[in-house]
Each structure stands twice: as structure tokens, then as C-alpha cells.
Short mmCIF file of C-alpha atoms in Angstrom, two decimals:
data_model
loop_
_atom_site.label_atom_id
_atom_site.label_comp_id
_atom_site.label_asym_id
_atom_site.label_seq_id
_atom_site.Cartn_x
_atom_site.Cartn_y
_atom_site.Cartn_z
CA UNK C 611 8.16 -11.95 -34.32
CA UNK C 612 10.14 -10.19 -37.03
CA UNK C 613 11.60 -6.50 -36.75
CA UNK C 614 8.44 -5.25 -38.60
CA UNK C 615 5.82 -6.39 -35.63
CA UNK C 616 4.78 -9.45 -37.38
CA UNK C 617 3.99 -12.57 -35.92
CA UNK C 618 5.45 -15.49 -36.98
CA UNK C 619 5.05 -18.49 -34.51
CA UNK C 620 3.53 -19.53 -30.87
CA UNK C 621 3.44 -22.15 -28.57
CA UNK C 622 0.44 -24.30 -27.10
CA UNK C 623 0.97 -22.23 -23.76
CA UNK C 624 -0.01 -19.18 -25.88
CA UNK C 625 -2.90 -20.14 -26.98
CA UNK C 626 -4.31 -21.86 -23.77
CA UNK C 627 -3.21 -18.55 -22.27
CA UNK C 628 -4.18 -16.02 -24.58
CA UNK C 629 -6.47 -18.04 -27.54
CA UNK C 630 -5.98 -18.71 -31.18
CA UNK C 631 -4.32 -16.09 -33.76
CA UNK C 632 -5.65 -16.36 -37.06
CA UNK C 633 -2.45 -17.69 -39.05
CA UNK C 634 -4.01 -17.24 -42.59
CA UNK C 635 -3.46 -13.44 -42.38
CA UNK C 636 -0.93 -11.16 -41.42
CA UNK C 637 -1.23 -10.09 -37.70
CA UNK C 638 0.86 -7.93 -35.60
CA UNK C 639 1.52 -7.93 -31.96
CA UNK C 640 0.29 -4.26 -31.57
CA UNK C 641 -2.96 -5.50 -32.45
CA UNK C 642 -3.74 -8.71 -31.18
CA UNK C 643 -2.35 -7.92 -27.82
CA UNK C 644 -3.68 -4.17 -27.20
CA UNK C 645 -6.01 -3.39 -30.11
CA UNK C 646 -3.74 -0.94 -31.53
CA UNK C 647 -3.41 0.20 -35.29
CA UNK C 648 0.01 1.17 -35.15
CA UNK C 649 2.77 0.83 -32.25
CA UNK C 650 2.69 0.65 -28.73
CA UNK C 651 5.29 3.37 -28.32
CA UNK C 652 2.95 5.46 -31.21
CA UNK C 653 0.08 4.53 -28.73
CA UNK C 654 1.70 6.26 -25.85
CA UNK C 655 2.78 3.21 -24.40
CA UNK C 656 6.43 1.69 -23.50
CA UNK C 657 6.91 -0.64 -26.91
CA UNK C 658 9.75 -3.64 -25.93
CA UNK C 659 10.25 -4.35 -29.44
CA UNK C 660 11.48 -0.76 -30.48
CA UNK C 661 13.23 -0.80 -27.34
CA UNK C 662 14.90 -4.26 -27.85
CA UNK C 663 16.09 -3.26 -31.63
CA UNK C 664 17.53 -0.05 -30.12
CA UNK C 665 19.69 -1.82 -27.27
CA UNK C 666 20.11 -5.12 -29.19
CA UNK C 667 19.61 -6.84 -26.14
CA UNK C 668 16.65 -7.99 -23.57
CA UNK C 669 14.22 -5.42 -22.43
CA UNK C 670 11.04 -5.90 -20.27
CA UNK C 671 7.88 -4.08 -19.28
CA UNK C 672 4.64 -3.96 -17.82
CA UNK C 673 1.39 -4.39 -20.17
CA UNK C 674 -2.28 -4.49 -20.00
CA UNK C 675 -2.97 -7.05 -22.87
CA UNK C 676 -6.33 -8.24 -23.90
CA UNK C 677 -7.20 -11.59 -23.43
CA UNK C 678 -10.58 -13.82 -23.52
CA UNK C 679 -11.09 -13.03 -19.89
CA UNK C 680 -10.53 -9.27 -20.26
CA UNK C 681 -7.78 -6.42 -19.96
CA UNK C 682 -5.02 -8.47 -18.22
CA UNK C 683 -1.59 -7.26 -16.43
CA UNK C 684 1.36 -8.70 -18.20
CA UNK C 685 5.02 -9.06 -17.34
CA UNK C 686 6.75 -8.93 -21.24
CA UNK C 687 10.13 -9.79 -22.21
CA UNK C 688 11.18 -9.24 -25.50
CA UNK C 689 14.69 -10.58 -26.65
CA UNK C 690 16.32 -10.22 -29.94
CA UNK C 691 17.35 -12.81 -32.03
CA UNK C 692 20.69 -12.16 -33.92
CA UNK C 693 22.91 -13.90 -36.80
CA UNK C 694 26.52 -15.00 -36.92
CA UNK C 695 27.23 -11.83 -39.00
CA UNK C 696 25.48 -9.73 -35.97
CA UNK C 697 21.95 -8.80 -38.00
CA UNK C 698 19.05 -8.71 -36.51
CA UNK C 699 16.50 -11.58 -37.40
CA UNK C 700 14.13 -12.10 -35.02
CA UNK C 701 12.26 -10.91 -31.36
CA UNK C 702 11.20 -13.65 -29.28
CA UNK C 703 8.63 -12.68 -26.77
CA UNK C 704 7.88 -14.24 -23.39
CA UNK C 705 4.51 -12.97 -21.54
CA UNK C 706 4.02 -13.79 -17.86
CA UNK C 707 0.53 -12.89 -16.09
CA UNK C 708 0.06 -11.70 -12.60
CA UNK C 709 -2.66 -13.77 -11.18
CA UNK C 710 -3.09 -11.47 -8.33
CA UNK C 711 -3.53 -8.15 -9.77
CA UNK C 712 -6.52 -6.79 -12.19
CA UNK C 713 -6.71 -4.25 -14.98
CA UNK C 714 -10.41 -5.29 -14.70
CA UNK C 715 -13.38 -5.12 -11.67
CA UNK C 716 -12.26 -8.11 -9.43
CA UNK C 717 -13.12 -8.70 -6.23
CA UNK C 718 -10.25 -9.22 -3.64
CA UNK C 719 -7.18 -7.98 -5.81
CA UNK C 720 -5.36 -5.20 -6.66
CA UNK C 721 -6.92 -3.14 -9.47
CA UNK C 722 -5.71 -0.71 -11.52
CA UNK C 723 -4.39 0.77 -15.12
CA UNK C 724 -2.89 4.31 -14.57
CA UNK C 725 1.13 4.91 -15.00
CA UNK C 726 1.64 5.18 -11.34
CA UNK C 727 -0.11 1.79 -10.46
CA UNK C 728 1.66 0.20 -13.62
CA UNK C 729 5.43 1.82 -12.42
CA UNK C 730 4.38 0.14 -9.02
CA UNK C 731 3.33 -3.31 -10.26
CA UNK C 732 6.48 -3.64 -12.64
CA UNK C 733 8.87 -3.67 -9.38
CA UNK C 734 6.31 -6.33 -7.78
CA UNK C 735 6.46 -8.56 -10.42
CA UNK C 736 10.72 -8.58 -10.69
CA UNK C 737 10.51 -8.90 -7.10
CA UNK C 738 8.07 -12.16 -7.10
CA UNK C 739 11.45 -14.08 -8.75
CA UNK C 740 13.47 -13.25 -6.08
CA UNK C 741 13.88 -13.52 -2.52
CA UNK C 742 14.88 -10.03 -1.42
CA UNK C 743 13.47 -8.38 1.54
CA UNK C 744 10.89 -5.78 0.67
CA UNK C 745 10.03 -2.82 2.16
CA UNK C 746 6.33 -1.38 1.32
CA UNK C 747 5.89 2.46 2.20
CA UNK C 748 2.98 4.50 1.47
CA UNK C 749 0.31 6.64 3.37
CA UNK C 750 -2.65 4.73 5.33
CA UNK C 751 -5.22 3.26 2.57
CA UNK C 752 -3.50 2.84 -0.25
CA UNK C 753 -3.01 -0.82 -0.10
CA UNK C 754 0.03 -2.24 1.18
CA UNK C 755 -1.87 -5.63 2.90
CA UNK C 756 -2.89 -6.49 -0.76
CA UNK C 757 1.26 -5.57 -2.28
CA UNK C 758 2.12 -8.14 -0.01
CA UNK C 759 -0.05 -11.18 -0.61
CA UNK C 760 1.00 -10.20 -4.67
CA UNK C 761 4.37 -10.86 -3.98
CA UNK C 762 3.80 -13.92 -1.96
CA UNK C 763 1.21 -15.37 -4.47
CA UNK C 764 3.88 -14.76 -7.25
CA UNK C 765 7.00 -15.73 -5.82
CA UNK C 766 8.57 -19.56 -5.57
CA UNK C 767 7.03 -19.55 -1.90
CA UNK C 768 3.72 -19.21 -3.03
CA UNK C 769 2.81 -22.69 -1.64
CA UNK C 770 3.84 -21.82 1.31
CA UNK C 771 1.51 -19.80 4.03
CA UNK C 772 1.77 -16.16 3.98
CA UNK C 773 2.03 -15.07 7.88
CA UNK C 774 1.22 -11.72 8.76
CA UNK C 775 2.23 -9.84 12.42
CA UNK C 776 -0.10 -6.65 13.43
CA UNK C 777 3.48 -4.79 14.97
CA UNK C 778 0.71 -2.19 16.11
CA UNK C 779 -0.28 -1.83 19.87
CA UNK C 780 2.00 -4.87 20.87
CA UNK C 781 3.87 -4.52 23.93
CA UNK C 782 7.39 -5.71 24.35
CA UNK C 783 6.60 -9.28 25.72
CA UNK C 784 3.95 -10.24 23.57
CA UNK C 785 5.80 -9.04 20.49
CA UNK C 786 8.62 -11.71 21.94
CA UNK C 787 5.28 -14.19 22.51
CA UNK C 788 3.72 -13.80 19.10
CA UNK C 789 6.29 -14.17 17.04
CA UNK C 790 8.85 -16.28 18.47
CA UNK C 791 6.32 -18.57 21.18
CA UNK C 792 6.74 -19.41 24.13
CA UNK C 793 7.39 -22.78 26.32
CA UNK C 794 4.83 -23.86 29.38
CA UNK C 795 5.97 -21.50 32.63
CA UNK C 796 7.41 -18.73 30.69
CA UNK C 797 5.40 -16.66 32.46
CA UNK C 798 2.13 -15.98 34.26
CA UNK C 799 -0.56 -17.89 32.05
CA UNK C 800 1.87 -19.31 29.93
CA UNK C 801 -0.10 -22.72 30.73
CA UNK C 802 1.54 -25.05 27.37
CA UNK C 803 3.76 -24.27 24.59
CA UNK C 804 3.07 -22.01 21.70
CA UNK C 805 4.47 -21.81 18.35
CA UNK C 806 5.40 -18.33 17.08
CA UNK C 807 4.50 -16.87 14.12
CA UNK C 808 8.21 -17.10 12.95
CA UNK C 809 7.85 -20.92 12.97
CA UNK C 810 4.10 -21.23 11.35
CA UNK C 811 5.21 -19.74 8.16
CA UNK C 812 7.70 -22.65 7.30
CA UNK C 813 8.88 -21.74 4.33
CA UNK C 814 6.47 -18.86 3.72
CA UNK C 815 6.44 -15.14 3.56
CA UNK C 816 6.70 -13.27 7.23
CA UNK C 817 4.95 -9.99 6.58
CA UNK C 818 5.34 -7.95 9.17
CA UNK C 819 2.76 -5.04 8.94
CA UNK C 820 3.88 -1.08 10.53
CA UNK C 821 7.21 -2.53 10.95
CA UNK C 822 7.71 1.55 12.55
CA UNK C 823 5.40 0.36 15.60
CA UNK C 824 8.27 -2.78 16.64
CA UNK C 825 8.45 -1.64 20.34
CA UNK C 826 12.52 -0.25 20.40
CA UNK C 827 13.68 -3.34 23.05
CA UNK C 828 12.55 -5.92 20.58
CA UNK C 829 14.12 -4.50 17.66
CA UNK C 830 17.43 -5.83 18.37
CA UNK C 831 15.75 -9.09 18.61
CA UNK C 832 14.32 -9.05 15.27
CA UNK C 833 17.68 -8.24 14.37
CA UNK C 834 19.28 -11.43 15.50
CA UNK C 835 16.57 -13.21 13.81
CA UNK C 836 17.03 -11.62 10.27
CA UNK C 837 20.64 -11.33 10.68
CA UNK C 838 21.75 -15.03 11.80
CA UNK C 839 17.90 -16.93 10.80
CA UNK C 840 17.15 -18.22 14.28
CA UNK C 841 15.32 -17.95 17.17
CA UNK C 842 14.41 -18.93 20.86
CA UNK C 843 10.88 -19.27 21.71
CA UNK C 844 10.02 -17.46 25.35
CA UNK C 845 11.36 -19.18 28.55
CA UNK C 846 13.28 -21.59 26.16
CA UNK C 847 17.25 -22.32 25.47
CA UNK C 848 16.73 -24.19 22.38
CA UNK C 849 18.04 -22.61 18.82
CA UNK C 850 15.23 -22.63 16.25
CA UNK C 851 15.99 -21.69 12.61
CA UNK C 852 14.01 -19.46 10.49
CA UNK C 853 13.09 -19.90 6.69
CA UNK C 854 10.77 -17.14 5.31
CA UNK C 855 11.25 -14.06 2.83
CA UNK C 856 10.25 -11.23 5.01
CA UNK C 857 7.98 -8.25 3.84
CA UNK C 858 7.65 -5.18 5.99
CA UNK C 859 4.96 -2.36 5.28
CA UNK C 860 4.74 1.04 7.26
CA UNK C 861 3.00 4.36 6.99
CA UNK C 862 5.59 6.30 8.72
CA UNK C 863 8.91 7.73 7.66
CA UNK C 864 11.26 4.95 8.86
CA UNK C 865 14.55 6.76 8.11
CA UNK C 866 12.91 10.69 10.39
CA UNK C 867 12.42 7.28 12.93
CA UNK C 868 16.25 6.39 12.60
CA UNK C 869 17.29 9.75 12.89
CA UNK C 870 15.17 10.52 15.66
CA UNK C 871 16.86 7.27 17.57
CA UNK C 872 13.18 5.77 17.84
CA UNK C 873 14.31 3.04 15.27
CA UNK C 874 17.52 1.25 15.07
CA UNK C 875 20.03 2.09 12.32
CA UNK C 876 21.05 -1.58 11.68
CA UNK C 877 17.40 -2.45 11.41
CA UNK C 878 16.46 -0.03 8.87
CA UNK C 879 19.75 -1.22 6.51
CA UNK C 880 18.42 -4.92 6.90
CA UNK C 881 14.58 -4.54 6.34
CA UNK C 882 15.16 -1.30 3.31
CA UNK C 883 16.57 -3.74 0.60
CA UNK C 884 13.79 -2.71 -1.76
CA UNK C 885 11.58 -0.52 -1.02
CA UNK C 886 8.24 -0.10 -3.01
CA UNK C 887 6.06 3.16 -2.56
CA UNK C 888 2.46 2.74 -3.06
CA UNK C 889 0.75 5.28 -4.91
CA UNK C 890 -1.62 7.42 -2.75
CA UNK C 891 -5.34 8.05 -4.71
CA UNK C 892 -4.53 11.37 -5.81
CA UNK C 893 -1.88 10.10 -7.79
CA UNK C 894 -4.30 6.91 -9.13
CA UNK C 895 -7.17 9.05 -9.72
CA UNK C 896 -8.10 7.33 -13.41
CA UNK C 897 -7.94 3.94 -11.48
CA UNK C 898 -11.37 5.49 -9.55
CA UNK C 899 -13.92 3.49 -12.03
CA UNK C 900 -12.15 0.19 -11.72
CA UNK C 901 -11.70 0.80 -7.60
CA UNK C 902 -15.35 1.46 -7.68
CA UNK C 903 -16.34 -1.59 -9.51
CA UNK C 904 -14.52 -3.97 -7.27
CA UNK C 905 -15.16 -2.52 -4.20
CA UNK C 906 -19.07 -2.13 -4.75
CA UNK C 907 -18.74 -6.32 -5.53
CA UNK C 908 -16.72 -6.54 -2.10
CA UNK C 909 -19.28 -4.47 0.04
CA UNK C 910 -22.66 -5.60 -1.44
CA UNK C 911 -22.26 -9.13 -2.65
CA UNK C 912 -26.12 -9.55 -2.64
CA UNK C 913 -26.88 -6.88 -5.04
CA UNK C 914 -25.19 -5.58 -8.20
CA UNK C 915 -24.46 -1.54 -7.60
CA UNK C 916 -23.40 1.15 -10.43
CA UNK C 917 -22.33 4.73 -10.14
CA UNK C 918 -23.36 7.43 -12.90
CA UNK C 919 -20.78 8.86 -14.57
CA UNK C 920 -21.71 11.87 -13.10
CA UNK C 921 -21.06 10.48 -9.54
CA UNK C 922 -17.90 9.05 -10.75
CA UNK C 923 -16.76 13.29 -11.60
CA UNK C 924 -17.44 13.69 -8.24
CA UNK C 925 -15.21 11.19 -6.84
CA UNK C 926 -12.38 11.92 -8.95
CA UNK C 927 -12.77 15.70 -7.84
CA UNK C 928 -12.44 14.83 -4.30
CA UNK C 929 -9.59 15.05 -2.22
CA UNK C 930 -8.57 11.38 -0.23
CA UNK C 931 -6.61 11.69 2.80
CA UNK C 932 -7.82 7.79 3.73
CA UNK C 933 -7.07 7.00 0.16
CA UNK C 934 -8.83 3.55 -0.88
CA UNK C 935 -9.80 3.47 2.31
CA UNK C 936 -11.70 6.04 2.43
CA UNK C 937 -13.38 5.77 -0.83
CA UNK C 938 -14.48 2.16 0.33
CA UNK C 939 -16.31 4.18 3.19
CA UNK C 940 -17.82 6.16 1.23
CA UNK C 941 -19.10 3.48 -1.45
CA UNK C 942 -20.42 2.13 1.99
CA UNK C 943 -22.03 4.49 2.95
CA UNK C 944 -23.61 5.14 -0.61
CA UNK C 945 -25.11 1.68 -0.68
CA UNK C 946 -27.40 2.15 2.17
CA UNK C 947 -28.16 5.75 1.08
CA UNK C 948 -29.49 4.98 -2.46
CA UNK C 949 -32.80 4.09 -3.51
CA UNK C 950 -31.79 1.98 -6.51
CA UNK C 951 -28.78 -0.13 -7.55
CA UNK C 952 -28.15 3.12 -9.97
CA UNK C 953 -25.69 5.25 -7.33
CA UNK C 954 -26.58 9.26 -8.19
CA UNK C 955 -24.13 11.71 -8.21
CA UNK C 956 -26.36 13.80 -5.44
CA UNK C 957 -25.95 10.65 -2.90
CA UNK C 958 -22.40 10.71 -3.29
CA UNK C 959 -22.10 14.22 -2.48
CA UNK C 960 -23.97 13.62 0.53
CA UNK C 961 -21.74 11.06 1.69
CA UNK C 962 -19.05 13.09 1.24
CA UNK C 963 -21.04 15.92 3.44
CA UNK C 964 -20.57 13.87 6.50
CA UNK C 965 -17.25 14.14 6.66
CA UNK C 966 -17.30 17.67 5.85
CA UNK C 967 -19.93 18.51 8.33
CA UNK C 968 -17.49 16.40 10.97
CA UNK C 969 -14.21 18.61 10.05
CA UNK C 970 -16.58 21.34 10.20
CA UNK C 971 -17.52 21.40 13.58
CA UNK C 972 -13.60 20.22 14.82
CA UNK C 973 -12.47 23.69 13.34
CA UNK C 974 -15.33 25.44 14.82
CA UNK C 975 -13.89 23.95 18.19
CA UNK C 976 -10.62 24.65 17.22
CA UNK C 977 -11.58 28.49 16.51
CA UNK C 978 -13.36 28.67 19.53
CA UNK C 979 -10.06 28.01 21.49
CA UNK C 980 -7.97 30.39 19.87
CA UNK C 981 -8.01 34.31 20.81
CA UNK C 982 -9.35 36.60 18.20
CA UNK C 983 -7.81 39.96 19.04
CA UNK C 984 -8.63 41.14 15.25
CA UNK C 985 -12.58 41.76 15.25
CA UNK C 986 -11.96 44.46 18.00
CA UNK C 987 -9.49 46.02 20.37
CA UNK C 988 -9.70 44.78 23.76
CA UNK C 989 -8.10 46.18 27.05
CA UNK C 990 -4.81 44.28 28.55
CA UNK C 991 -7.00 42.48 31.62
CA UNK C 992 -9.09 41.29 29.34
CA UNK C 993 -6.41 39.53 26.69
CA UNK C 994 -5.10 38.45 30.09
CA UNK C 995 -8.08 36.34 31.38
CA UNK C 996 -8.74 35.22 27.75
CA UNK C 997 -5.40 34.00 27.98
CA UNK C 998 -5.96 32.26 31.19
CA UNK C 999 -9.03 30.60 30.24
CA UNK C 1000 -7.67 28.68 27.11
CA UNK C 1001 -4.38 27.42 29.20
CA UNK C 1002 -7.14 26.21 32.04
CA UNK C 1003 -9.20 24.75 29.01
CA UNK C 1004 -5.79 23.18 27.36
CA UNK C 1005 -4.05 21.64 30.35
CA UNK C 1006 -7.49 20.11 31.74
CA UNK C 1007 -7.77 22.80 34.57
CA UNK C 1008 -4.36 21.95 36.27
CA UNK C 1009 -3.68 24.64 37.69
CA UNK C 1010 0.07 24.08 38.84
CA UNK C 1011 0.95 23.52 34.96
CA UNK C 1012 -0.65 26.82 33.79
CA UNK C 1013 0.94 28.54 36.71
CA UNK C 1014 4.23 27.37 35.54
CA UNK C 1015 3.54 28.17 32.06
CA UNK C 1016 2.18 31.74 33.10
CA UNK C 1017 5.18 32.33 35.02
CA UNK C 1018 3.19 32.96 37.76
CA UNK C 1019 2.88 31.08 41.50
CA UNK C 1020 0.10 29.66 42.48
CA UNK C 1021 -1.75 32.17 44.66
CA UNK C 1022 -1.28 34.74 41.96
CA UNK C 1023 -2.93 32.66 39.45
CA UNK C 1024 -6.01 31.54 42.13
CA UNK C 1025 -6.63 35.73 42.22
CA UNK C 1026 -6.15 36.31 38.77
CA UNK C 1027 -9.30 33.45 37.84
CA UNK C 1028 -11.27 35.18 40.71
CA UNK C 1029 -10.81 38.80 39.05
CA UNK C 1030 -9.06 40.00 42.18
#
């Protein structure tokens, strides 16, 4: 391309890519890649060609370009061309796709076209060349599982497996068991060797999901194995070495964890190269039509299912605390609801009443529990057995701990609940 936007020339991989561009005419890159009539920074958009001729030297960013097979996510690089007497000629551009992420409905990948999905994809697409350690943090829901088969699927190791370790509800042995093995007599039950997780990824990426639930004995142990690349499988003496690229993903605040003592300095330092935060759904809300579309084609493969745009209003005005979780559930729940394959907005109201109905009656418990000395003045015996009765209902009836709490010994608290 020249400094005016023009294109001048493209390759066969182009056009297999991306399809013909009519050479007889004058086209631009605005255009034929986005549709625009001017600009991608006059668009609203980061331009890499305006930002090239600014810093005279390579610049890349993250694009949703049209192609024959719809609105695609592409990885740009633009770099300028100069002469011997330092003027700027020419911009070559290199475009690199990202196979496992959609700016359109598809079922299975990550979707999405908002700022804070595209400032989230740019980092997982420098990251796929290299073979850093990656940290993915982020509230429950909002997709981390999905981050980390992208940067497996588009990193060097792609042919490799992609090995994933629940870290949840593990106890300290059969963390050891699952991800290192074990050899026959290691313990009771241990009837024949196993290979560990750590040795079936060969090559692969180790993603190790709520890295914050790694029980605090075995830390130091996955330590040793990131720190030196080897391992001994359970009951064994022999040295095994490693070769992965490790991701980690957790929900929790890893570095409150370190401070805490509940997760090993060291640890943190080696796992935190990069960390990635996912976006939560309140922050992705214009991505709602696109999650809708590929999650309806996930749930209800049998039948084709559309939301109104009225009952798309009403998702976007809702508040997620499961993020895409959640609005999965609720899509769920939708599809059995509904008549017809047309999705009303009053159906997905009432799917979001259950929920509300649920939190509903919790704080109606909770209310229930808790004195309410406001509505009307009550006498001091009275406050007193209230008082009472909530510890008994707290602590399960025992009455040692609410005689302890109260101050009070035992006896005193036996003729207190009898009105004595």
C-alpha cells in the first residue's frame, strides 16, 4: 500500500485467504477490509497505517475484517517501507487470523466485537508466538477454559495435546497422583503404574485450571517442577523431565492469597509472567447478540432459536454476577419455556424471575434472623431473649458456644431459655 491507503499489490495467500480485489479500479484498504468510506482511525477504530507513518516504524493491532466467510478477527502488522534518502514509500501489511476466536455466531469459540473483548484478544494473539507462562484472571463465567485452548490452538504447540488439571477439590496426594503418576505399590490401590498429567501433554500446553485451589503442601512441588522441568512420579526415584508451556486460570485474588500466606510467594512470581484479565459481561455487554447466537446453536442443536430484539434489551439491562455463565442458563432455560423458535422478551423476563424469586426468599430468611428494634420499642428482657434465640438459631443450638459468646455459664443461659 502507498501512504494514501491505496492498494497496490497481494500475494496468492491473500486471496485464498481473503478473495480477489478488483485491480482495474482504485481500492483502498479502509474499504475492502472494513467497509469504510474514509479511515479506520476516522471510523473510530485504531488505523496501523496512520500509526505506522507517525512512528516510522512497525505497529500492530487487532481488527475485525470482512471476509467471504464473515466478520473475522485479525492480527495486522503494518510496516513502513522507506528510501535511501529516509522518505517514506510504501506500507507493507501482514494479516494473521485467529482460527479460534469469532466476531461472528460460532459454536464452540470465543465470540465477541466490543473494545474490551478486542483489548483482551490482542494480548492472546502476541502471546500464541511465544512461550511465556500465562496467567488468566477473571470472575467465574467469563471464559477463561475457552482463553486457554486459544492460546494453545495458536501457538507453535498447537499439535501438541492441550492437558487440563481441575486444581479444585483435590487433596494433597491425589494432586501428587494426577499430575505427576504414580508407580505400582505407591500406596493403597495403587495396583500398576500411572502416567501423570505432566507427562501426557508431551510437548503440549499444561493448563492448570483455579491454580488458587493447589492444596499449600503441593505448591512447593509444583515449584520444583516449573522451576528445574522435572518430576518424580509417586513411590518412584526416577527423574522425569517436563516439556509443556503452562497456563494457569483462577477466579480468586492470587496476590490477597500471597499476602494472606495461603499461597506461596515464589509461586505467584513464577506462574504471574503475563497475566490476562477476562472481561466480566458487564463490561462486554454489546457482545450479548453474538453470545446469544452461539450459545442458542450450543444448547439446542436440533432446532434453530432467535431472540426479539426486544428480549435482547432485556438481557443487556440485566445485571450478571455468573457472567456467560449465567446467561447460558438462562438461554436454557428460555428454550424449554418458549412456544416457538421466536424467544419473546416476556419469557426472558420470566427466566430471569426465578432467580429473583430465589434471592428473594434468601433475604426474607436473612431478615427473619436479624433483630428489628426499629418498628417498635421493646423492653430489655425481651431484646435479651431475641438475642438468645438468633445465637441458638446461628450456632446450631450449641449451647456451650452461645454461652461463651453471651458471656454467660452454662446454667445461667439453661434459665435464661426457660424464662426463669
Amino acid at each position: 500500500m502507498n501512504p494514501p491507503y491505496e492498494i497496490l499489490g497481494w500475494n496468492t495467500h491473500y486471496i485464498a485467504q481473503y478473495g480477489e480485489i478488483d485491480s482495474q479500479n482504485t481500492q483502498h484498504c479502509f474499504s475492502i477490509s472494513h467497509g469504510y468510506s474514509v479511515p479506520c482511525d476516522q471510523a473510530g477504530e485504531a488505523c496501523p497505517l496512520a500509526a505506522a507513518q507517525k512512528s516510522g516504524h512497525k505497529e500492530r493491532v487487532l481488527h475485525v475484517h470482512q471476509t467471504p466467510r464473515g466478520n473475522e478477527h485479525v492480527d495486522v502488522e503494518m510496516l513502513p517501507i522507506f528510501d535511501k534518502a529516509g522518505e517514506l514509500l510504501y506500507f507493507v501489511e501482514l494479516l494473521r487470523d485467529i482460527p479460534t476466536v469469532g466476531a461472528a455466531e460460532k459454536s464452540g469459540k470465543m465470540v465477541g466485537v466490543s473494545r474490551a473483548f478486542n483489548h483482551m484478544l490482542s494480548k492472546l494473539a502476541r502471546l500464541s508466538e511465544c512461550d511465556a507462562s500465562v496467567l488468566l484472571l477473571g470472575e467465574s463465567g467469563t471464559g477463561k477454559e475457552l482463553a486457554a485452548t486459544a492460546l494453545h490452538c495458536g501457538s507453535l504447540r498447537k499439535n501438541k495435546p492441550l492437558v487440563t488439571v481441575e486444581c479444585s477439590g483435590l487433596t494433597d496426594s491425589l494432586f501428587e497422583s494426577e499430575l505427576f503418576g504414580h508407580v505400582r505399590g505407591a500406596f493403597t490401590g495403587a495396583h500398576s503404574h500411572r502416567e501423570g498429567l505432566v507427562e501426557s501433554v508431551n510437548g503440549g500446553t499444561l493448563f492448570l485450571d483455579e491454580i488458587g485451589d493447589v492444596p499449600l503442601p503441593m505448591q512447593v512441588k509444583l515449584l520444583r517442577l516449573l522451576e528445574t522441568g522435572t518430576y518424580r512420579r509417586v513411590g518412584s526415584t526416577e527423574v522425569k523431565r517436563a516439556d509443556f508451556r503452562l497456563v494457569c486460570a483462577t477466579h480468586k485474588n492470587i496476590w490477597q492469597m500471597v499476602e494472606e500466606g495461603s499461597f506461596r510467594r515464589d509461586l505467584y512470581f513464577r506462574v504471574n509472567v503475563f497475566p490476562i484479565k477476562l472481561p466480566a459481561l458487564r463490561d462486554r455487554l454489546e457482545d450479548i447478540p453474538l453470545l446469544v447466537g452461539t450459545l442458542l446453536k450450543s444448547l439446542r442443536a436440533d432446532k434453530d432459536f432467535f431472540l426479539t430484539d426486544s428480549a435482547i434489551q432485556v438481557l443487556k439491562a440485566h445485571t450478571y454476577s455468573g457472567n456467560i455463565r449465567e446467561l447460558k442458563n438462562i438461554l436454557h432455560r428460555a428454550t424449554v419455556l418458549s412456544d416457538t423458535h421466536v424467544i419473546e422478551s416476556t419469557v426472558i423476563e420470566e427466566c430471569l424471575a426465578m432467580d429473583a424469586s430465589m434471592t428473594t426468599s434468601i433475604e426474607i430468611g436473612k431478615k427473619a434472623q436479624t433483630l428489628d428494634l426499629s418498628a417498635s420499642w421493646v423492653d430489655l428482657k425481651t431484646v435479651e431473649k431475641q438475642y438468645i434465640q438468633q445465637l441458638m438459631h446461628t450456632h446450631a443450638g450449641d449451647k456451650e458456644v452461645v454461652a461463651g459468646i453471651c458471656g454467660i455459664s452454662l446454667r445461667s443461659l439453661y434459665r435464661k431459655l426457660e424464662g426463669t
